[in-house]
Coordinates of C-alpha atoms (C1' of nucleotides) in Angstrom, one line a residue:
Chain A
X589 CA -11.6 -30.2 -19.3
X590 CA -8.4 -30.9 -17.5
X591 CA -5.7 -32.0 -20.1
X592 CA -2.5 -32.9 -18.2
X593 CA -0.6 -29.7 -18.7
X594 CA -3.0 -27.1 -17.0
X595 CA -1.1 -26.8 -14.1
X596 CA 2.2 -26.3 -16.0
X597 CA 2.0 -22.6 -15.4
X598 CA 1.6 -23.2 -11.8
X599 CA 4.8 -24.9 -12.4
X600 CA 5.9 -22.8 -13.9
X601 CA 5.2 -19.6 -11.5
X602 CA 6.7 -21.1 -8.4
X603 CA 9.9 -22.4 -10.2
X604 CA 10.8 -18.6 -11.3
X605 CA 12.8 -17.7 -7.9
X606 CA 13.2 -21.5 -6.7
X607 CA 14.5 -24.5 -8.2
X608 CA 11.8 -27.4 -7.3
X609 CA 12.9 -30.9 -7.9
X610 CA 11.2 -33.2 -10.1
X611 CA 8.7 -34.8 -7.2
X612 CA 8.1 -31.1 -6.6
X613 CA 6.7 -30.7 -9.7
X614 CA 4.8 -33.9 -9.7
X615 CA 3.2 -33.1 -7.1
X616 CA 2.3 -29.8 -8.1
X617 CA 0.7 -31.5 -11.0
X618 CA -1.4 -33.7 -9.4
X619 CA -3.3 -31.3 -7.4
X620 CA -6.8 -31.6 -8.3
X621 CA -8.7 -28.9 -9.7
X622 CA -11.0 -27.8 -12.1
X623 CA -11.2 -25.3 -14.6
X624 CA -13.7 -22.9 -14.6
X625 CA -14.3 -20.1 -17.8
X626 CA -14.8 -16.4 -15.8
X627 CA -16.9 -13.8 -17.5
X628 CA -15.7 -10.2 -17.3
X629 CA -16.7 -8.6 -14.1
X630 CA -17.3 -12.1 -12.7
X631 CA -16.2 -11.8 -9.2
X632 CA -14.7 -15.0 -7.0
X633 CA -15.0 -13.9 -3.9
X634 CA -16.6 -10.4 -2.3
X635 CA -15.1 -9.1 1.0
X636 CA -16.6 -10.7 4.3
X637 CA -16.9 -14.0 2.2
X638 CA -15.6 -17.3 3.0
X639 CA -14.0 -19.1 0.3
X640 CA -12.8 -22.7 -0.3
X641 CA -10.2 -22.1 -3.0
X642 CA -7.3 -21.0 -4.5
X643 CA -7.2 -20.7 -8.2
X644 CA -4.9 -20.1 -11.0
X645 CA -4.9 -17.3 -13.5
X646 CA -4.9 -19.2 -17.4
X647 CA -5.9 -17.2 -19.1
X648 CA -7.6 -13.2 -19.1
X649 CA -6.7 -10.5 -16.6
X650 CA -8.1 -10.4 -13.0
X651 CA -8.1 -7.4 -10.2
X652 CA -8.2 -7.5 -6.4
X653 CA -10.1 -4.3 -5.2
X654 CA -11.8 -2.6 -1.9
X655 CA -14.5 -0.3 -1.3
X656 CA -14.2 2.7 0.5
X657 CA -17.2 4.5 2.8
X658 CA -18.1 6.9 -0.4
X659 CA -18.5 4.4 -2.5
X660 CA -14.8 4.7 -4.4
X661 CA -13.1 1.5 -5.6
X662 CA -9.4 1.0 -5.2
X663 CA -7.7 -1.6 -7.0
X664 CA -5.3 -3.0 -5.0
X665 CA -3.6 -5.3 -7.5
X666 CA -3.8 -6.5 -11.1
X667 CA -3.2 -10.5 -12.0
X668 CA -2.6 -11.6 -15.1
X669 CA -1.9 -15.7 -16.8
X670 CA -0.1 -17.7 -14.5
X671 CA -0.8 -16.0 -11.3
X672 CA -2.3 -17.5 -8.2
X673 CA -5.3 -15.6 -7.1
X674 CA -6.3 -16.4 -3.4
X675 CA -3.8 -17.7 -1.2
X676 CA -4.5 -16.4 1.3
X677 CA -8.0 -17.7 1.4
X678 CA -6.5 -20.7 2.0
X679 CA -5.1 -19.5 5.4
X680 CA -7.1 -16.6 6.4
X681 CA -10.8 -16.8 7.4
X682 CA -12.6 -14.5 6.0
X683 CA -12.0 -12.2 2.4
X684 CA -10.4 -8.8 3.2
X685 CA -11.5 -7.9 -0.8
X686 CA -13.2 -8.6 -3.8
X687 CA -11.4 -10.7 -6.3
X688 CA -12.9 -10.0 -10.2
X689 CA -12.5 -10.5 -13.5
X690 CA -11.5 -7.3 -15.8
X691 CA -11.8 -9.4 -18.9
X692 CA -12.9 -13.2 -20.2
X693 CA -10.6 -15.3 -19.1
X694 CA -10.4 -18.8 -17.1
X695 CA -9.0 -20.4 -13.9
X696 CA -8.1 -23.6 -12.4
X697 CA -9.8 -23.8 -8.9
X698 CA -7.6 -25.7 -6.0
X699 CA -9.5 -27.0 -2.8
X700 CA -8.1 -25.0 0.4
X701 CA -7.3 -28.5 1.9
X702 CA -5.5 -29.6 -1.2
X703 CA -2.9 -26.6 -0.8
X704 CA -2.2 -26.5 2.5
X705 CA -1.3 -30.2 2.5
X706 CA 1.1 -29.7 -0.7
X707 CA 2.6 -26.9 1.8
X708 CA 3.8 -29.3 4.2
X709 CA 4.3 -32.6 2.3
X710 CA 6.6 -30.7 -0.3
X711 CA 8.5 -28.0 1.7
X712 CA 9.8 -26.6 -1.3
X713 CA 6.5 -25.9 -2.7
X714 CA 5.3 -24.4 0.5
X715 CA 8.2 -22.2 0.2
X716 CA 7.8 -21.3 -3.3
X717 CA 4.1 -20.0 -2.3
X718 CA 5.6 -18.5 0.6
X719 CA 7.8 -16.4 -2.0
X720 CA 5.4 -15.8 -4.4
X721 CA 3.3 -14.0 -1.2
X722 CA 6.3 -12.0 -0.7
X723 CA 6.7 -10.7 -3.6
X724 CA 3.1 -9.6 -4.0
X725 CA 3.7 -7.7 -0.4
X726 CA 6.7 -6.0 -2.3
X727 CA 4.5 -5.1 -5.1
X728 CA 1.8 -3.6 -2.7
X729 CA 4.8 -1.6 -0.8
X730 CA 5.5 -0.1 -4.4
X731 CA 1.7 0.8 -4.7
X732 CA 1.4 2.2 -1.5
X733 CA 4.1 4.3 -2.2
X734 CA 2.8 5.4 -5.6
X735 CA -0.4 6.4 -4.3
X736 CA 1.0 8.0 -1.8
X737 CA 3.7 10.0 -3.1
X738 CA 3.7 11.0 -6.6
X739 CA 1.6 13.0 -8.5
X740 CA -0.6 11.8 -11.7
X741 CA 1.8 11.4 -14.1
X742 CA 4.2 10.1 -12.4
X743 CA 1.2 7.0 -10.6
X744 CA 0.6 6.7 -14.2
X745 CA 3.8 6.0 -15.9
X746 CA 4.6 3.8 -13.2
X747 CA 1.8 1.6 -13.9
X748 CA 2.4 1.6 -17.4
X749 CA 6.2 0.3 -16.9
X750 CA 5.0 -2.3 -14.5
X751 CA 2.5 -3.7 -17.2
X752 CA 4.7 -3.8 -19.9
X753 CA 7.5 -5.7 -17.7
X754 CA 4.8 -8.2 -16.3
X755 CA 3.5 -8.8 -19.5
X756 CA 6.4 -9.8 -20.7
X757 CA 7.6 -12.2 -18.3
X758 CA 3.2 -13.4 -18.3
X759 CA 4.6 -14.0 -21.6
X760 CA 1.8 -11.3 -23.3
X761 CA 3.6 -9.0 -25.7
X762 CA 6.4 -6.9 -26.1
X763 CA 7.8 -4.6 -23.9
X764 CA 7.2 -1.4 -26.0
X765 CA 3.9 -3.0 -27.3
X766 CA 0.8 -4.0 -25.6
X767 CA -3.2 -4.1 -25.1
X768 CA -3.6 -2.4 -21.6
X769 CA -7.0 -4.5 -20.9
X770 CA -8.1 -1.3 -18.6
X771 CA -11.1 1.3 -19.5
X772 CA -9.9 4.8 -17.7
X773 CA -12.1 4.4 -15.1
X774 CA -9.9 1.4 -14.0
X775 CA -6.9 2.8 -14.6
X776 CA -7.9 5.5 -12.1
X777 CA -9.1 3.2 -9.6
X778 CA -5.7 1.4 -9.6
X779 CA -4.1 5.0 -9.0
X780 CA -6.8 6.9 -7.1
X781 CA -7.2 9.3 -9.7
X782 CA -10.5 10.1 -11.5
X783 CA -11.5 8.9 -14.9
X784 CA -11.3 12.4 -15.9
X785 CA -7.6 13.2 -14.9
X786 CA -6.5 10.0 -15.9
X787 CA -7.9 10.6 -18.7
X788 CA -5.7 14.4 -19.5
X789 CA -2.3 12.8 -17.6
X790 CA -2.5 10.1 -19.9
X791 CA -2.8 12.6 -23.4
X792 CA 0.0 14.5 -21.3
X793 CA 1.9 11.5 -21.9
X794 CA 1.0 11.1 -25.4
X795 CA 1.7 14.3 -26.1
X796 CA 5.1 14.7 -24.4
X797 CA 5.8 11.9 -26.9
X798 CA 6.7 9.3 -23.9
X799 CA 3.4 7.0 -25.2
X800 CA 1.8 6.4 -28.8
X801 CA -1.8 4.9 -28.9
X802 CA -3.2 3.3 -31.7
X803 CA -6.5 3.2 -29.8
X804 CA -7.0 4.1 -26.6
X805 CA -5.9 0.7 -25.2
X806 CA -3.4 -0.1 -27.4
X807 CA 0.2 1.4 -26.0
X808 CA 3.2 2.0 -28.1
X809 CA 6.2 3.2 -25.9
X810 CA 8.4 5.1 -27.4
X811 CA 11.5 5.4 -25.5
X812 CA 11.6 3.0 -22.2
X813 CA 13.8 4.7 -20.3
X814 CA 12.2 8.2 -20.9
X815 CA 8.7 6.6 -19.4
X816 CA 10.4 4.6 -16.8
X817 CA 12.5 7.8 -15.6
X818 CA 8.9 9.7 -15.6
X819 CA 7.3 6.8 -13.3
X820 CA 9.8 6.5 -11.3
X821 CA 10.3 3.0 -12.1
X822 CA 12.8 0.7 -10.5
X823 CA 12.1 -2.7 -11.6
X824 CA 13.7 -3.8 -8.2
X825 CA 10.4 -4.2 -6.8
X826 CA 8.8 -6.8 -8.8
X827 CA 12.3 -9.6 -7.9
X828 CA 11.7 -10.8 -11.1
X829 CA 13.9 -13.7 -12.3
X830 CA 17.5 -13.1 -12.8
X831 CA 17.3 -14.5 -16.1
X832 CA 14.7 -11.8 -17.1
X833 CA 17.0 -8.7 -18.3
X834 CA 15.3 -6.0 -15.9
X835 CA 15.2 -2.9 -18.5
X836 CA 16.8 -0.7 -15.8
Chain B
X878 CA 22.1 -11.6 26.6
X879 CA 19.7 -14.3 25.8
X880 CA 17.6 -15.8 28.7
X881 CA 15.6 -18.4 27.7
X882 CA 12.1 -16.2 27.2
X883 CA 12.8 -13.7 24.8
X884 CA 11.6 -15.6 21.8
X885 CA 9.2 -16.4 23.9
X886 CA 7.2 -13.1 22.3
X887 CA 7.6 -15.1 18.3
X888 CA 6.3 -18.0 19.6
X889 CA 2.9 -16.2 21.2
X890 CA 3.2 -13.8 17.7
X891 CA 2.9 -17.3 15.4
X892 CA 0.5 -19.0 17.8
X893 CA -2.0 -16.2 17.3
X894 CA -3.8 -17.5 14.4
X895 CA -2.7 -21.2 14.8
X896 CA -2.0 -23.6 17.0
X897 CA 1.4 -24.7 17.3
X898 CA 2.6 -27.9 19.3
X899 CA 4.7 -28.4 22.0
X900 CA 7.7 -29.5 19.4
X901 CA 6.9 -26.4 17.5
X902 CA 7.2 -24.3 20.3
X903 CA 10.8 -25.7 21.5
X904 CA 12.0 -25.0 17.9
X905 CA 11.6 -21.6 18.1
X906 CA 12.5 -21.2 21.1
X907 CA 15.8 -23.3 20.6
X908 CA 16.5 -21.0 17.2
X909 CA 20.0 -18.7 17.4
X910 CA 19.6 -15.2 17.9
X911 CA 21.9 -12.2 19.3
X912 CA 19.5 -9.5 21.1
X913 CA 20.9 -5.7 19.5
X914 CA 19.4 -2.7 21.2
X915 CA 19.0 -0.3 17.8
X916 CA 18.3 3.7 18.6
X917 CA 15.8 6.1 17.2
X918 CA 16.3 6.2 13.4
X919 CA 18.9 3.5 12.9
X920 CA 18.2 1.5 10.0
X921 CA 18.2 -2.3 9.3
X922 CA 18.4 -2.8 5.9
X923 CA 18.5 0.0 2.9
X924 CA 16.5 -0.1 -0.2
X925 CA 19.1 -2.3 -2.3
X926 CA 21.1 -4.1 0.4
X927 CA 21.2 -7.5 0.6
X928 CA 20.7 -8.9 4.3
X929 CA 21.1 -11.5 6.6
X930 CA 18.9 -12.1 9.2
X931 CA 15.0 -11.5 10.0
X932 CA 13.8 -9.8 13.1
X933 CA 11.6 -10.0 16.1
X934 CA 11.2 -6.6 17.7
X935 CA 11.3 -7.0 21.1
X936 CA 10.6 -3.2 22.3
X937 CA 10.2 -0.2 20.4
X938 CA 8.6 0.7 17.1
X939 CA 9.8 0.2 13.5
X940 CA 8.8 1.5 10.4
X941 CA 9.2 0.3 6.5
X942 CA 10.0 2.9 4.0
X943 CA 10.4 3.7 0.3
X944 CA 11.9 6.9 -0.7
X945 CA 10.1 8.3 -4.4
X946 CA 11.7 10.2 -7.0
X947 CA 11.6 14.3 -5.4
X948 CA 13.3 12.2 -2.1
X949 CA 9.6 12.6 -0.5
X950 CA 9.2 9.3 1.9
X951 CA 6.3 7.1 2.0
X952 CA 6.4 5.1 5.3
X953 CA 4.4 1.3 4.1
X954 CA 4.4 -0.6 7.8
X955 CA 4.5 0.3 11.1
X956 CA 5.6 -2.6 13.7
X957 CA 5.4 -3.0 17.3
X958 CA 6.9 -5.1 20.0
X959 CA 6.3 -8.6 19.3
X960 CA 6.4 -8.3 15.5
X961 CA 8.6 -10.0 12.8
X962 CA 10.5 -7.8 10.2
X963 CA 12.4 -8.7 7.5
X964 CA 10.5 -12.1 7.1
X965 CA 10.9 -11.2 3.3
X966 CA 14.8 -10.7 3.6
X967 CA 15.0 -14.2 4.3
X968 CA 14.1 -14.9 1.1
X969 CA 14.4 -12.6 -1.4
X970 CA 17.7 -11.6 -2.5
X971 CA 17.7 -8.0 -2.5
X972 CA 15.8 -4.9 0.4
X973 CA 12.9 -3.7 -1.7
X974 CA 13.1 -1.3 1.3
X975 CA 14.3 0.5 4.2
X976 CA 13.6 -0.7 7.3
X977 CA 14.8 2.0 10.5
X978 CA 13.5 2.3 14.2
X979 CA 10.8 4.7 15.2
X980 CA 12.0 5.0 18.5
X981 CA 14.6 3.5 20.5
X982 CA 14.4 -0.5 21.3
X983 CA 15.6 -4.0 21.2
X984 CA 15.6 -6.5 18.5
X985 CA 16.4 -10.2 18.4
X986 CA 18.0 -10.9 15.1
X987 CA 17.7 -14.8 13.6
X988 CA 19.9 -15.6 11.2
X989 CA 18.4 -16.3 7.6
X990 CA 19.4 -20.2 7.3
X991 CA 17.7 -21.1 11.0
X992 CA 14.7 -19.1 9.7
X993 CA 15.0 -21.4 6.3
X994 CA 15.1 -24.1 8.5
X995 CA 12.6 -24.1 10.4
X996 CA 10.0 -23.4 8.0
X997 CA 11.0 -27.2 6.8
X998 CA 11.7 -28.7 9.7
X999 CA 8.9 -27.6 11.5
X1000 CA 5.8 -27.3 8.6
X1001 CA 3.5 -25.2 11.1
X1002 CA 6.0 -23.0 12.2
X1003 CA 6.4 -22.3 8.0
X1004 CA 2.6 -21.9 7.8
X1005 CA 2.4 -19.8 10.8
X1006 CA 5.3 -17.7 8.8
X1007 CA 3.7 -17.8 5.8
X1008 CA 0.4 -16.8 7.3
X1009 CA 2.3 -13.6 9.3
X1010 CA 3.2 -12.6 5.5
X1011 CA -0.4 -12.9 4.0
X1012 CA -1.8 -10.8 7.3
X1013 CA 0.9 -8.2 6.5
X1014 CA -0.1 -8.4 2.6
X1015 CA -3.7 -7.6 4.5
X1016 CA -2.8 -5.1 6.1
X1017 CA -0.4 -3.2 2.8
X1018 CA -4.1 -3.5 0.9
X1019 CA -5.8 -1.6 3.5
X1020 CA -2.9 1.1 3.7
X1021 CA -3.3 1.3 -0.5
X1022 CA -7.0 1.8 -0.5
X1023 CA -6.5 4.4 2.3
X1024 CA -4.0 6.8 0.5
X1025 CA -5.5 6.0 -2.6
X1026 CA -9.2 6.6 -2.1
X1027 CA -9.8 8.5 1.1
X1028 CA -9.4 11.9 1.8
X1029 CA -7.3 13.3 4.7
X1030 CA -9.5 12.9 7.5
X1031 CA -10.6 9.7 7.2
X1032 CA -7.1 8.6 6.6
X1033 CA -5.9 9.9 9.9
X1034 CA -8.7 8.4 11.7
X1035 CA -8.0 5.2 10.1
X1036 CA -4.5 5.5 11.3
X1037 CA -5.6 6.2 14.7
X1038 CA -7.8 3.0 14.7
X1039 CA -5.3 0.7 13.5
X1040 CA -2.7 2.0 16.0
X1041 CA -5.0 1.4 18.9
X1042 CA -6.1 -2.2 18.2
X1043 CA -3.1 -3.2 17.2
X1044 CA -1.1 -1.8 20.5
X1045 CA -3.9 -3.7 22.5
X1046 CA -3.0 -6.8 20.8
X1047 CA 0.7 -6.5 21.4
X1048 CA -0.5 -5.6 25.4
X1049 CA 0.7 -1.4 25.0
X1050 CA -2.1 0.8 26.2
X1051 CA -5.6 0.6 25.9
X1052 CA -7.7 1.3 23.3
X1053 CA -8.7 4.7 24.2
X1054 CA -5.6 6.3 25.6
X1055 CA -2.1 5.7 24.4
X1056 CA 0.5 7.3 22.9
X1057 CA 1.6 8.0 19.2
X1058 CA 5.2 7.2 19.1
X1059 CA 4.9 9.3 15.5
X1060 CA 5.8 13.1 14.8
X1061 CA 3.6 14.8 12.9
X1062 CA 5.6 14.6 9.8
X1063 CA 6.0 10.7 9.7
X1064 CA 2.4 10.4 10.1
X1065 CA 2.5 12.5 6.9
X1066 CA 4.6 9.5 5.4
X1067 CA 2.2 6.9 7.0
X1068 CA -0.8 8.5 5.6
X1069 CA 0.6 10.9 2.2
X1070 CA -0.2 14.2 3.2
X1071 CA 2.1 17.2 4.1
X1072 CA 2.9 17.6 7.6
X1073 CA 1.3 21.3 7.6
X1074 CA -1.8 18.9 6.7
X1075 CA -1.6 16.4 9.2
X1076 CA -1.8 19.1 11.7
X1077 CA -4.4 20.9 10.5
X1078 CA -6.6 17.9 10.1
X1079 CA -5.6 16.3 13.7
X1080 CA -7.0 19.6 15.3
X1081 CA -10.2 19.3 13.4
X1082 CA -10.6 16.0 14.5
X1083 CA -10.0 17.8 18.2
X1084 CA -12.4 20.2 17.4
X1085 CA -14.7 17.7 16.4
X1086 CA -14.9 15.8 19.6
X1087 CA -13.3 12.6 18.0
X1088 CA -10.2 12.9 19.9
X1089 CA -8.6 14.2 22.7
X1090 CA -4.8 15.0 23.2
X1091 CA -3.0 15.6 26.5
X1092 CA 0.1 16.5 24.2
X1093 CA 0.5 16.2 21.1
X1094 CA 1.4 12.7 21.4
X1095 CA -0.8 11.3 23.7
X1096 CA -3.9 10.2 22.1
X1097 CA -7.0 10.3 24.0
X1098 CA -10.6 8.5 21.7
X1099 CA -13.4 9.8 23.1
X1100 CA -16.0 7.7 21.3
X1101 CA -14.5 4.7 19.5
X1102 CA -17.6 4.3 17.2
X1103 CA -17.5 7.7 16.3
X1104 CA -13.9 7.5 15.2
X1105 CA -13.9 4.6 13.3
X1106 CA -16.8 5.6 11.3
X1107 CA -15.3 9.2 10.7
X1108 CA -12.0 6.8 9.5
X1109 CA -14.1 4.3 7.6
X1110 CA -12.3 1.5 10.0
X1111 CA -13.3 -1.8 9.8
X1112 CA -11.0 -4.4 11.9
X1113 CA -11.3 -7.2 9.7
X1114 CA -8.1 -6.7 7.7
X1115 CA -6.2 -7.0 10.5
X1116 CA -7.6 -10.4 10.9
X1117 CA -6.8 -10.9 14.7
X1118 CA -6.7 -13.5 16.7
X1119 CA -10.8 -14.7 17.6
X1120 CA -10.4 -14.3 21.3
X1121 CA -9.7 -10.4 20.6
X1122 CA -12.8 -8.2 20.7
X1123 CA -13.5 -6.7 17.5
X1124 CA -14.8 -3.5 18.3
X1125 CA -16.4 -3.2 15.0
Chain C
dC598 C1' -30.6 2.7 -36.6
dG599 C1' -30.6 3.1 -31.7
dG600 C1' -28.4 2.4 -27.3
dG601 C1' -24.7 2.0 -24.4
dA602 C1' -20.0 2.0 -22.7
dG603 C1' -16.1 4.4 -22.7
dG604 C1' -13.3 8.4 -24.2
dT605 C1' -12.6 13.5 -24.5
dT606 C1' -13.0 18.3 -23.3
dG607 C1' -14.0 22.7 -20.9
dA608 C1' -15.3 25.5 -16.9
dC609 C1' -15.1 25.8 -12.3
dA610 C1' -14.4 24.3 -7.4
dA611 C1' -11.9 22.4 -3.5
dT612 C1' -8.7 19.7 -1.1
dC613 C1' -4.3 19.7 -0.2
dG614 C1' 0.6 21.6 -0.8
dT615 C1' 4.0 25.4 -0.4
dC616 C1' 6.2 29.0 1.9
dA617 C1' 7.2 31.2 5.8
dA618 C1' 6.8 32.8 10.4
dT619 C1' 6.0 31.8 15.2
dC620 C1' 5.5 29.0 19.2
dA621 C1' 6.3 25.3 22.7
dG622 C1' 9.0 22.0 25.1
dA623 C1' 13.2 19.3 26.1
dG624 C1' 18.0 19.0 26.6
dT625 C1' 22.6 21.5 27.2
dG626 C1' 26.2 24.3 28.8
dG627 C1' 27.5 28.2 31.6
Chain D
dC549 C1' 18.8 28.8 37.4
dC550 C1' 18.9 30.8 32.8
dA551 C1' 20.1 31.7 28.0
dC552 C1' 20.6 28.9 23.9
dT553 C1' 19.4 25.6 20.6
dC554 C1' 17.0 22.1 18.3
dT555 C1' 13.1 19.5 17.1
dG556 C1' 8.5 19.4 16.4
dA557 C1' 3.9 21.7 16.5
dT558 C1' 1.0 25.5 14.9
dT559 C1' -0.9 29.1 12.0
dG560 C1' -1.8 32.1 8.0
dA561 C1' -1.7 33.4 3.1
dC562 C1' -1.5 31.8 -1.2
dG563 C1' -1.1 28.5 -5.1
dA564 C1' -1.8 24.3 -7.8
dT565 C1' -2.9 19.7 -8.6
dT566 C1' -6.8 17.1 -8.8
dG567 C1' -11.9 16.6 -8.5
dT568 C1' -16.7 17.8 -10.0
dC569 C1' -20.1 18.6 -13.3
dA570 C1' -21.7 18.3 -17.7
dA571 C1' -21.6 18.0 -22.4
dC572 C1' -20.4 15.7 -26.5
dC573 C1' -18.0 12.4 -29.3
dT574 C1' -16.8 7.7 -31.0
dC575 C1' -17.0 3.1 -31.6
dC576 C1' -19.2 -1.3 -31.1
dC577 C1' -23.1 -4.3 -31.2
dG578 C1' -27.7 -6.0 -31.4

DNA sequence: CGGGAGGTTGACAATCGTCAATCAGAGTGG
DNA sequence: CCACTCTGATTGACGATTGTCAACCTCCCG
């Protein structure tokens, strides 16, 4: 199952915002793992788990969410190829969330032990994880905030510019074309809205002529800086690399 | 300034969740820092700025903040004595944030290359770093699925939860009596509601029974179990050190 | 062809926001 | 000691964004 290369996009993830010398990445690519196909909905770990690995995203489109008293889901974050799912599990005890599948897709699973000793015999690749957990706190700040503070159209046309920017640097599709792998329902739980409203904020958009849909997963957008200016999108947030142009 | 203790509050901060060795310890201890008393509403870093140093706070409270399109604030963190801030700054290039005191206080401030540093020259101090960060990512979850997915009441009584384990960690108060070092307004910010709100829903919570207030500041729980259910609090993202009682 | 998941729409309800006035307490200067 | 002022808390009336309920539609798949 393991052909040499699998771990390339780990690689290739930690080396976006960190140069890693070439024992770095030797090292990186000797981590034993295994690759495991995920079925949508799958779920790796529930909350109050244990768990005994990290894994990385290869393929497909995973989500980290929490359950409220009610009942209500909240998607706390969406991961997508090349993405390492889990770190923390590798230093914190017990899950504080469910990690799932939203579509098909497969992972490589790391041992616990096997990452933490990487940490600390390659500095530079513990820091490069250490970043990479950084930079998922910034994204949750940005979340918080659009949950928080801005109205429907605004959550949703944020989370629309933040997919199409990921995707591209995920190396999924164009900027101004791309297969949002979410039903409504999801969508809403990612901006704690209702399927329902999601459903007229996102026609809103279509109809203010921000958005095009082919189907009802398949975005077109229009004018970038239009949608960007109605989320409220700074790419700042997401520290991509400096090489990627930033679209505003 | 600088007797020989102050960073002795970082060292019992990183030795929470893992031990650290008597080498570890002196590091710390041994790193350069230049104490700065900072006043209510002076600000660290803005949303943009590049920065320097990180911080321990030595006394006081801090708050992180992102301003949204209308200019409405969303406050993402709250610190307290004894906390690091700015962890991030020290390796991310640019303030994804703003980062300004609550209330009057000290901070030691460590230079970004000692922090750097360190987390080589000392591997567990870089764990004990990176595992600050993925509590912190913890707690940012929590704080999404709470303005996200739970309605007013419940979000204030989370609020109220959180602030009273987490001030009996860092030794302020007990858990049943202490006081809220936030106006009504900013606990708008904390929690995404309107300060008219806020106030309406803290005296229902009065009215209730839940809580009882000597001023409006000063925080009295009358029934712990009563509030936590009512704010749908369960400690675990906190993930505190074993040796602290849970209370739920 | 039937079943199911997901998308769409309308009518109505409710939580929460807005606006605006008033009140309470702390600090200041006379 | 007292008016003055400022910040923050409190309250009421009203409005609007968003949720709820329920129906129907569309597409995909076995």
């Amino acid at each position: 199952m393991s052909d040499f290369s699998t771990l390339e996009l780990m690689v290739r993830k930690l080396s976006y915002r960190l140069k890693l010398d070439a024992d770095d990445r030797a090292a990186i690519l000797a981590l034993p793992f295994t690759v495991k196909t995920m079925e949508r909905h799958r779920s790796f770990v529930r909350e109050g788990e244990p768990t005994t690995h990290s894994c990385v995203l290869l393929s497909g489109y995973a989500i980290r969410t929490k359950i409220v008293a009610g009942g209500e889901r909240q998607i706390v974050s969406i991961h997508m190829k090349g993405e390492m799912l889990d770190l923390q599990n590798s230093l914190l005890e017990t899950a504080d969330h469910s990690v799932q599948m939203l579509t098909t897709g497969k992972v490589a699973m790391i041992p616990r032990e096997d990452i933490l000793r990487i940490s600390v015999e390659r500095p530079m690749v513990g820091r490069a994880m250490w970043i990479d957990t950084l930079v998922e706190g910034s994204i949750f700040r940005e979340w918080i905030a659009n949950v928080g503070r801005r109205d429907a159209r605004t959550r949703i046309a944020h989370l629309l510019c933040e997919f199409s920017l990921r995707l591209r640097v995920a190396g999924l599709g164009r900027d101004t074309d791309y297969e949002l792998p979410m039903t409504q329902e999801q969508i809403g739980d990612a901006t704690g809205l209702t399927p329902v409203h999601v459903n007229r904020t996102i026609k809103a958009l279509e109809a203010e002529g921000l958005i095009k849909r082919a189907n009802p997963r398949f975005v077109h957008i229009g004018d970038w800086r239009k949608l960007a200016d109605a989320g409220d999108f700074d790419s700042n947030y997401l520290h991509m690399p400096k090489d990627e142009p930033a679209l505003r």
